GROMACS .gro file of C-alpha atoms in nm:
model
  296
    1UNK     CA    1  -0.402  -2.235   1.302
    2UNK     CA    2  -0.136  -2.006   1.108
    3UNK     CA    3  -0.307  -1.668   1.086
    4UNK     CA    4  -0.389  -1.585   0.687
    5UNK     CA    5  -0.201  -1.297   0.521
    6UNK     CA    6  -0.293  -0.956   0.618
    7UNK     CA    7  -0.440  -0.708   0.396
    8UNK     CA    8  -0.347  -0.380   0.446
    9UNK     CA    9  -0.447   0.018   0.300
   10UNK     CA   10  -0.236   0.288   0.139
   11UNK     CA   11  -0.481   0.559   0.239
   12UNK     CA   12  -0.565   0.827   0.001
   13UNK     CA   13  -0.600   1.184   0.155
   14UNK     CA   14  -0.905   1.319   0.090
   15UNK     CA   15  -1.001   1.688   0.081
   16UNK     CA   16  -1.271   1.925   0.160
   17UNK     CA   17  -1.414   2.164  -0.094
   18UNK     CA   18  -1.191   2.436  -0.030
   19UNK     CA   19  -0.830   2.244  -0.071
   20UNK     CA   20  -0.776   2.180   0.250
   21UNK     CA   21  -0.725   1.820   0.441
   22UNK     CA   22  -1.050   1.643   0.518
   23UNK     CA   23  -0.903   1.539   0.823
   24UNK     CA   24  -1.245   1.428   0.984
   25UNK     CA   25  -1.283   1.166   0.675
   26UNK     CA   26  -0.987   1.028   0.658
   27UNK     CA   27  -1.014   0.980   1.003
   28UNK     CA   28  -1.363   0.805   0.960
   29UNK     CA   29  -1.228   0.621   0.641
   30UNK     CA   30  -0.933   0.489   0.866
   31UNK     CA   31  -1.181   0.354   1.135
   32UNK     CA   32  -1.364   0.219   0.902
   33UNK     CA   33  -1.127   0.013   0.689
   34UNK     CA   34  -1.004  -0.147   0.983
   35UNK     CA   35  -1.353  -0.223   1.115
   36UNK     CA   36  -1.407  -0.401   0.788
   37UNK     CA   37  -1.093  -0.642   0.881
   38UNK     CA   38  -0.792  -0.418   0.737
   39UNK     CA   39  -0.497  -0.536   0.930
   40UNK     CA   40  -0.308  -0.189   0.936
   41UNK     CA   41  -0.300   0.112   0.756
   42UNK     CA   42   0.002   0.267   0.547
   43UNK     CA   43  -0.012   0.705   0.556
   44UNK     CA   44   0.198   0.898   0.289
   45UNK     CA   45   0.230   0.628  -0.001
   46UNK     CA   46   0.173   0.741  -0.367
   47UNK     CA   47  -0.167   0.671  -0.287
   48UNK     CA   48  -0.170   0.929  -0.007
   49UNK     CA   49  -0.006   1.275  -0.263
   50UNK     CA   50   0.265   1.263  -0.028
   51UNK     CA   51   0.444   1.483  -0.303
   52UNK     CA   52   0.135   1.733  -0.301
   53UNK     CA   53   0.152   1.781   0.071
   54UNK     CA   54   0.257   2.088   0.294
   55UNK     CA   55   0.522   1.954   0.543
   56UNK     CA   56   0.239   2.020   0.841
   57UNK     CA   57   0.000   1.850   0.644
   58UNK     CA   58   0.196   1.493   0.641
   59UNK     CA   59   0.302   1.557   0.946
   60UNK     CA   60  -0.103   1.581   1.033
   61UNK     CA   61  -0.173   1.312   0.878
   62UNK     CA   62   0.084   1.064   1.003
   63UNK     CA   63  -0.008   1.152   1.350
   64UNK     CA   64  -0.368   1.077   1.314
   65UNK     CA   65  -0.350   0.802   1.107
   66UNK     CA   66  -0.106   0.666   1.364
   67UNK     CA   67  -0.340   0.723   1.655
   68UNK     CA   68  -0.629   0.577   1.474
   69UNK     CA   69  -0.376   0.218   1.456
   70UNK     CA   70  -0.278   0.235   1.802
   71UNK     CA   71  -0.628   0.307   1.941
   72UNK     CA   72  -0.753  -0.042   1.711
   73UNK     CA   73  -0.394  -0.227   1.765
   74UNK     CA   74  -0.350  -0.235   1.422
   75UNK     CA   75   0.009  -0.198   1.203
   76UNK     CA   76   0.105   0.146   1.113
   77UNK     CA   77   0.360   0.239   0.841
   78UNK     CA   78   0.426   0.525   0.678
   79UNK     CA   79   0.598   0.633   0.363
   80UNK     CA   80   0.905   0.849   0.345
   81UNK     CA   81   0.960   0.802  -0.031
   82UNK     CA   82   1.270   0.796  -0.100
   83UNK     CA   83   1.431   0.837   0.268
   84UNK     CA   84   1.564   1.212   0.287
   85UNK     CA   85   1.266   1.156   0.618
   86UNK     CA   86   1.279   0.929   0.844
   87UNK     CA   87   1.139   1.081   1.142
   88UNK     CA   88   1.086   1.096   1.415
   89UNK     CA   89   0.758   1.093   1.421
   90UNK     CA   90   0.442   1.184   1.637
   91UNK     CA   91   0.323   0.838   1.650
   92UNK     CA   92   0.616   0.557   1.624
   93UNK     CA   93   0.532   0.358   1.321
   94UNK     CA   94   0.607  -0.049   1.309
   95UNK     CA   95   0.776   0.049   0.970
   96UNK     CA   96   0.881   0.315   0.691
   97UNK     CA   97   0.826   0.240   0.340
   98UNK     CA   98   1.106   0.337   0.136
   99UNK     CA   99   1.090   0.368  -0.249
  100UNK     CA  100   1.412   0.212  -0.444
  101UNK     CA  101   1.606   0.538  -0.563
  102UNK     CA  102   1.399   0.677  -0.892
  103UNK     CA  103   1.525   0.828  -1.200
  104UNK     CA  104   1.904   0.807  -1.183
  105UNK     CA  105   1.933   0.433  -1.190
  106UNK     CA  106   2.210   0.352  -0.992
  107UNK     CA  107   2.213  -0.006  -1.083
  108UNK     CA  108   2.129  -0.299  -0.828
  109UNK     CA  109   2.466  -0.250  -0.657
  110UNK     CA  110   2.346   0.133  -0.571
  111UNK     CA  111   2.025   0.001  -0.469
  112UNK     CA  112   2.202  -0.222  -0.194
  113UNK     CA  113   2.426   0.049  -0.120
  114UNK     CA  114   2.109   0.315  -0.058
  115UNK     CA  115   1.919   0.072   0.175
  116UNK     CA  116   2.263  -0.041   0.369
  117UNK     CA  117   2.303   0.336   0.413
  118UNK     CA  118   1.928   0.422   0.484
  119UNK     CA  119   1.888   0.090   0.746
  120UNK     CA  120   2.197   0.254   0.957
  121UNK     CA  121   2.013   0.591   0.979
  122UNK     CA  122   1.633   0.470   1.028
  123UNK     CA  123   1.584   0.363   1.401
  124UNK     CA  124   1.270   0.166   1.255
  125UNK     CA  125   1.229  -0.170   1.047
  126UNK     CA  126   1.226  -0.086   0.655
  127UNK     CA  127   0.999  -0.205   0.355
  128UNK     CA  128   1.163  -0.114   0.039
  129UNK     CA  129   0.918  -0.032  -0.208
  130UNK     CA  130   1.061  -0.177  -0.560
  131UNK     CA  131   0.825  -0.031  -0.827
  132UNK     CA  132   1.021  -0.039  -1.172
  133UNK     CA  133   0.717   0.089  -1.383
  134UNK     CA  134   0.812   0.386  -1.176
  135UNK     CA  135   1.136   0.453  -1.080
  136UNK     CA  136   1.325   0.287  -1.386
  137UNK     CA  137   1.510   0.048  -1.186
  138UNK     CA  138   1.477  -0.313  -1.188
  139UNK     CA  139   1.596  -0.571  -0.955
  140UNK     CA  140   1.683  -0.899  -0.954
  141UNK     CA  141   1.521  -1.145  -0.733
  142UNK     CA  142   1.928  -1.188  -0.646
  143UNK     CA  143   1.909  -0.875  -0.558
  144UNK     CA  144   1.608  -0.880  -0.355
  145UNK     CA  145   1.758  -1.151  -0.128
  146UNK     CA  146   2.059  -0.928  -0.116
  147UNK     CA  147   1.875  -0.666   0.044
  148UNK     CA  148   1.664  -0.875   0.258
  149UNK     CA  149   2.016  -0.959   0.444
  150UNK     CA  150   2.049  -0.620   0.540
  151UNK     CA  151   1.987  -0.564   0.905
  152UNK     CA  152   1.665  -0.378   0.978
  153UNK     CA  153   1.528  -0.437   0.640
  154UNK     CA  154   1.201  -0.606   0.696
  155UNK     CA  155   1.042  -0.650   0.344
  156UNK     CA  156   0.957  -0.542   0.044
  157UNK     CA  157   0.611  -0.391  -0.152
  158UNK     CA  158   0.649  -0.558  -0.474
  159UNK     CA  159   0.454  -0.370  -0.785
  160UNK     CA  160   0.608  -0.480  -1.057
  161UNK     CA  161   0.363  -0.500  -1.265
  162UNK     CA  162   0.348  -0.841  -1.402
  163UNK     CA  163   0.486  -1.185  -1.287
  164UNK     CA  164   0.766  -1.276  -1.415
  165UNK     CA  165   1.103  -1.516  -1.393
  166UNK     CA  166   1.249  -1.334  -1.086
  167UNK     CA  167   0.872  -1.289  -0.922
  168UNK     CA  168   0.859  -1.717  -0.894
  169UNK     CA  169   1.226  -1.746  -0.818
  170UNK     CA  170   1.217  -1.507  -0.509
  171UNK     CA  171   0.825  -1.636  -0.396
  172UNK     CA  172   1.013  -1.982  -0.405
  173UNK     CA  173   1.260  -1.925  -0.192
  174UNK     CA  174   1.147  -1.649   0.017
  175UNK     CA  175   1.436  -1.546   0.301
  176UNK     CA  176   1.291  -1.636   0.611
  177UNK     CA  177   1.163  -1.321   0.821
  178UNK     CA  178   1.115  -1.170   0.493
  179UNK     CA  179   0.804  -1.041   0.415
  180UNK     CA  180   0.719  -1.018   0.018
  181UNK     CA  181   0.372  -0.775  -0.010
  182UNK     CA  182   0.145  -0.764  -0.313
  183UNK     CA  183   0.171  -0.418  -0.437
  184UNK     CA  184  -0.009  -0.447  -0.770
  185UNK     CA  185  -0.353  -0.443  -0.756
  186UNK     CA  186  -0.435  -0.662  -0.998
  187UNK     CA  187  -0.149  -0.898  -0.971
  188UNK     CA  188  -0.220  -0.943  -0.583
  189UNK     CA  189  -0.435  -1.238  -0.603
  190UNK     CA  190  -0.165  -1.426  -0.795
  191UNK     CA  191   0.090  -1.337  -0.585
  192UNK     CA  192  -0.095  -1.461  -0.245
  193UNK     CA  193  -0.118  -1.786  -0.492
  194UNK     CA  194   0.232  -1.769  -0.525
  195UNK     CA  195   0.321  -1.734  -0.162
  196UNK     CA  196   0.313  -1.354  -0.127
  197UNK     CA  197   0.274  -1.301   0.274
  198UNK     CA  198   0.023  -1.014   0.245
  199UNK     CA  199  -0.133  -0.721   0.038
  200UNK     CA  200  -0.073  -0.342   0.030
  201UNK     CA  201  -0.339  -0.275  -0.151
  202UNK     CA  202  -0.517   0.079  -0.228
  203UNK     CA  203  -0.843  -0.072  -0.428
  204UNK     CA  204  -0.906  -0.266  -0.052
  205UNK     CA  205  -1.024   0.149   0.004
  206UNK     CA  206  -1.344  -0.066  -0.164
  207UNK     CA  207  -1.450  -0.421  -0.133
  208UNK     CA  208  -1.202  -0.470   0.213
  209UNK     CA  209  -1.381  -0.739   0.358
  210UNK     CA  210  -1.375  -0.938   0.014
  211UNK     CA  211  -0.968  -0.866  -0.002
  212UNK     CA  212  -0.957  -0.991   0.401
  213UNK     CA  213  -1.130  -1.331   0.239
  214UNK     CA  214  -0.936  -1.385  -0.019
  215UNK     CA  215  -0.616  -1.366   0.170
  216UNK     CA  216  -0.744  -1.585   0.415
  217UNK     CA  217  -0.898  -1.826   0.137
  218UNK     CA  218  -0.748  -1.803  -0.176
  219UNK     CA  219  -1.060  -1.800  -0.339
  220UNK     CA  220  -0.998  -1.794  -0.713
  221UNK     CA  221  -1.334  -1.711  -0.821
  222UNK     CA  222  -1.297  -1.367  -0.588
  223UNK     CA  223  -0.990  -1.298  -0.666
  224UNK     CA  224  -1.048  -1.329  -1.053
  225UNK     CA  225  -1.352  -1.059  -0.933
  226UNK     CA  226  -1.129  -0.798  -0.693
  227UNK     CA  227  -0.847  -0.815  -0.980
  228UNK     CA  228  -1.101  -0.679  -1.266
  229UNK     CA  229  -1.228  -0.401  -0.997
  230UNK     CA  230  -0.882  -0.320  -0.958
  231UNK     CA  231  -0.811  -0.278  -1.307
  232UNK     CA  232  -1.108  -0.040  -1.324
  233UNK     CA  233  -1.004   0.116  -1.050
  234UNK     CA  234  -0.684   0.210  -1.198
  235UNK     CA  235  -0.786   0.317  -1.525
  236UNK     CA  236  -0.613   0.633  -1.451
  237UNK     CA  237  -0.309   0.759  -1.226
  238UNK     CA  238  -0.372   0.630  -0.906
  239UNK     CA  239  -0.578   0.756  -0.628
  240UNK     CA  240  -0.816   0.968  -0.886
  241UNK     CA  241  -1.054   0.683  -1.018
  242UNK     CA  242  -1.011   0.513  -0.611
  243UNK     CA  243  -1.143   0.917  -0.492
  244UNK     CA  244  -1.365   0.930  -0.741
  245UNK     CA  245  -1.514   0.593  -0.634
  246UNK     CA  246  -1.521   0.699  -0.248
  247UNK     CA  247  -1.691   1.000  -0.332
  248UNK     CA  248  -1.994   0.877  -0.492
  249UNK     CA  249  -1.999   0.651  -0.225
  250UNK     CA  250  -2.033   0.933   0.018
  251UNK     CA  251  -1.723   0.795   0.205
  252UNK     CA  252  -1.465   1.162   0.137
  253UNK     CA  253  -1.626   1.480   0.090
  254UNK     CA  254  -1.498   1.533  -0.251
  255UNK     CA  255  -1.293   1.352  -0.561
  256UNK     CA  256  -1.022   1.610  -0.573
  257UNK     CA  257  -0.641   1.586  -0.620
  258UNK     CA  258  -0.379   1.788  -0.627
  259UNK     CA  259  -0.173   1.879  -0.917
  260UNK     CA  260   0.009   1.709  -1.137
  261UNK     CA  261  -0.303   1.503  -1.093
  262UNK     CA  262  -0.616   1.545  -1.235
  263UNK     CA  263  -0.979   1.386  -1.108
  264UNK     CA  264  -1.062   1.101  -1.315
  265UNK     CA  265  -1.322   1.121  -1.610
  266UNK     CA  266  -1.655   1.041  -1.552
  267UNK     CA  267  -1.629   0.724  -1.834
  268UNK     CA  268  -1.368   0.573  -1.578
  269UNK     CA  269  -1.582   0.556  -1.257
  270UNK     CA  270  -1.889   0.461  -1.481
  271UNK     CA  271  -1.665   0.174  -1.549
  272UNK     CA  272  -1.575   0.081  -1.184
  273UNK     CA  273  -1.986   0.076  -1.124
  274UNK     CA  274  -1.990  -0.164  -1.491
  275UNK     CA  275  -1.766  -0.393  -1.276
  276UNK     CA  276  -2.025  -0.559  -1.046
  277UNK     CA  277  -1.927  -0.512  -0.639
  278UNK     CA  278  -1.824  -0.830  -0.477
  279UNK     CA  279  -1.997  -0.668  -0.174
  280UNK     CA  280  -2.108  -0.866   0.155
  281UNK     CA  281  -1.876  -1.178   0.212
  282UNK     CA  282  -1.932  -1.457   0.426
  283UNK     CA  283  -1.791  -1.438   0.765
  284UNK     CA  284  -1.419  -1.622   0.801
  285UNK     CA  285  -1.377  -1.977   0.910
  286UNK     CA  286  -1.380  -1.971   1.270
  287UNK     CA  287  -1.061  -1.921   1.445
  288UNK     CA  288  -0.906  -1.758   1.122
  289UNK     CA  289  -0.807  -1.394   1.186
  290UNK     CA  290  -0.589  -1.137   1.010
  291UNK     CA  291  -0.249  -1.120   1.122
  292UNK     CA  292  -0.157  -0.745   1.233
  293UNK     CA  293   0.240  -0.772   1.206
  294UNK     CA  294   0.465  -0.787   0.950
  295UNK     CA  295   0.799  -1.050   0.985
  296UNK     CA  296   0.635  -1.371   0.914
   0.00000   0.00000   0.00000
């Protein structure tokens, strides 16, 4: 039986009252997603601050969030934004998630250019993270194929926030060995529908089992239900209303962020309780499991 799509967690970083790293519950909320049927973990995406980090505190957090994979033999990535790090690291990674170059829009040509460049550097397999909302810079699925040719690029997190034209032309012809991950939140469950060959998805820090279903199901009626969480669940600038939402469930020991972020308002996780939990799911079929690696 071909294993369903795995579902996997940008982990936010949660802190203690003073500031600092709450390393002992992010290590608990790292066990604990992947006892809940997370397939791997990604450390130091936008979810994570990486941006509001001291370099020993990423480095901290990499490390342990690493261990906590290999201990459960689950996937491990990490983020390196836009590449100027690529390790090495305390923990080897499977991958490094590497955002297309923001701001300065060097066209898709640049893009390709950037990723040939940054896949000759990087001794490890690279997902390009192609955001446009954010980084101004939209690509073509052309272009997307283009840089799926490039040796040692692996995949791509694709948050593009919509589906459009390009997001059915590249689902439809996926390169093979590509791997094409849901990075919108509330677009995922249309874009498993579509063919999408897993989730990176931060609002699976709540509800995980329910995500690990609906990959492995396709179950419209739950994913019509995990999409309107999401969308409560960003309300704001992502992690704040997803902390705020851990906290009151006793899960990190506070809701703070670091600047330029602010916690969310108390209206926005009021709404995330408005939008019922999907809660307990039903065990999976028997025999069906999460996949753990990437390349399918």
């Amino acid at each position: 039986m071909t294993a369903p799509p795995p579902v996997y967690v940008p982990l936010v970083t949660p802190y203690t009252a003073s500031g600092a790293v709450a390393y002992d519950a992010l290590e608990a909320l790292a066990r604990g997603l992947l006892a809940e049927g997370a397939a791997g973990l990604f450390a130091l995406g936008t979810t994570g601050e990486p941006e509001s980090l001291e370099p020993d505190e990423r480095a901290a957090v990499a490390e342990l969030v690493g261990r906590v994979c290999r201990e459960a033999g689950a996937y491990f990535a990490v983020g390196v934004g836009g590449g100027r790090d690529l390790g090495p690291w305390p923990v080897e990674p499977d991958a490094l998630l590497a955002t297309v170059p923001a701001f300065v829009r060097p066209g898709e040509a640049g893009v390709v250019a950037h990723f040939t460049a940054l896949a000759a550097r990087a001794r490890l397999p690279l997902i390009v993270y192609h955001v446009p909302y954010r980084t101004a810079q939209p690509l073509s699925a052309r272009a997307l194929r283009t840089l799926a040719a490039i040796p040692g690029v692996t995949g791509v997190k694709y948050a593009v926030g919509g589906i459009d034209a390009d997001t059915v032309d590249l689902l439809g012809d996926r390169p093979a060995g590509f791997d094409v991950l849901a990075g919108d939140d509330v677009f995922a469950p249309a874009l498993l529908a579509l063919g999408a060959t897993g989730v990176v998805a931060a609002s699976a820090h709540l509800d995980t089992a329910a995500w690990v279903r609906l990959a492995a199901t396709g179950d419209r009626a739950l994913g019509h239900r995990l999409a309107a969480r999401a969308a409560a669940l960003f309300r704001e600038p992502n992690p704040t209303v997803i902390k705020a939402a851990l906290h009151a469930e006793g899960r990190i020991p506070t809701a703070d962020v670091r600047l330029p972020l602010l916690p969310a308002r108390p209206e926005s996780l009021a709404a995330v309780a408005a939008v019922a939990a999907v809660g307990a799911v039903d065990a999976l079929p028997p025999g069906v499991r999460p996949a753990v690696r990437l390349g399918t």
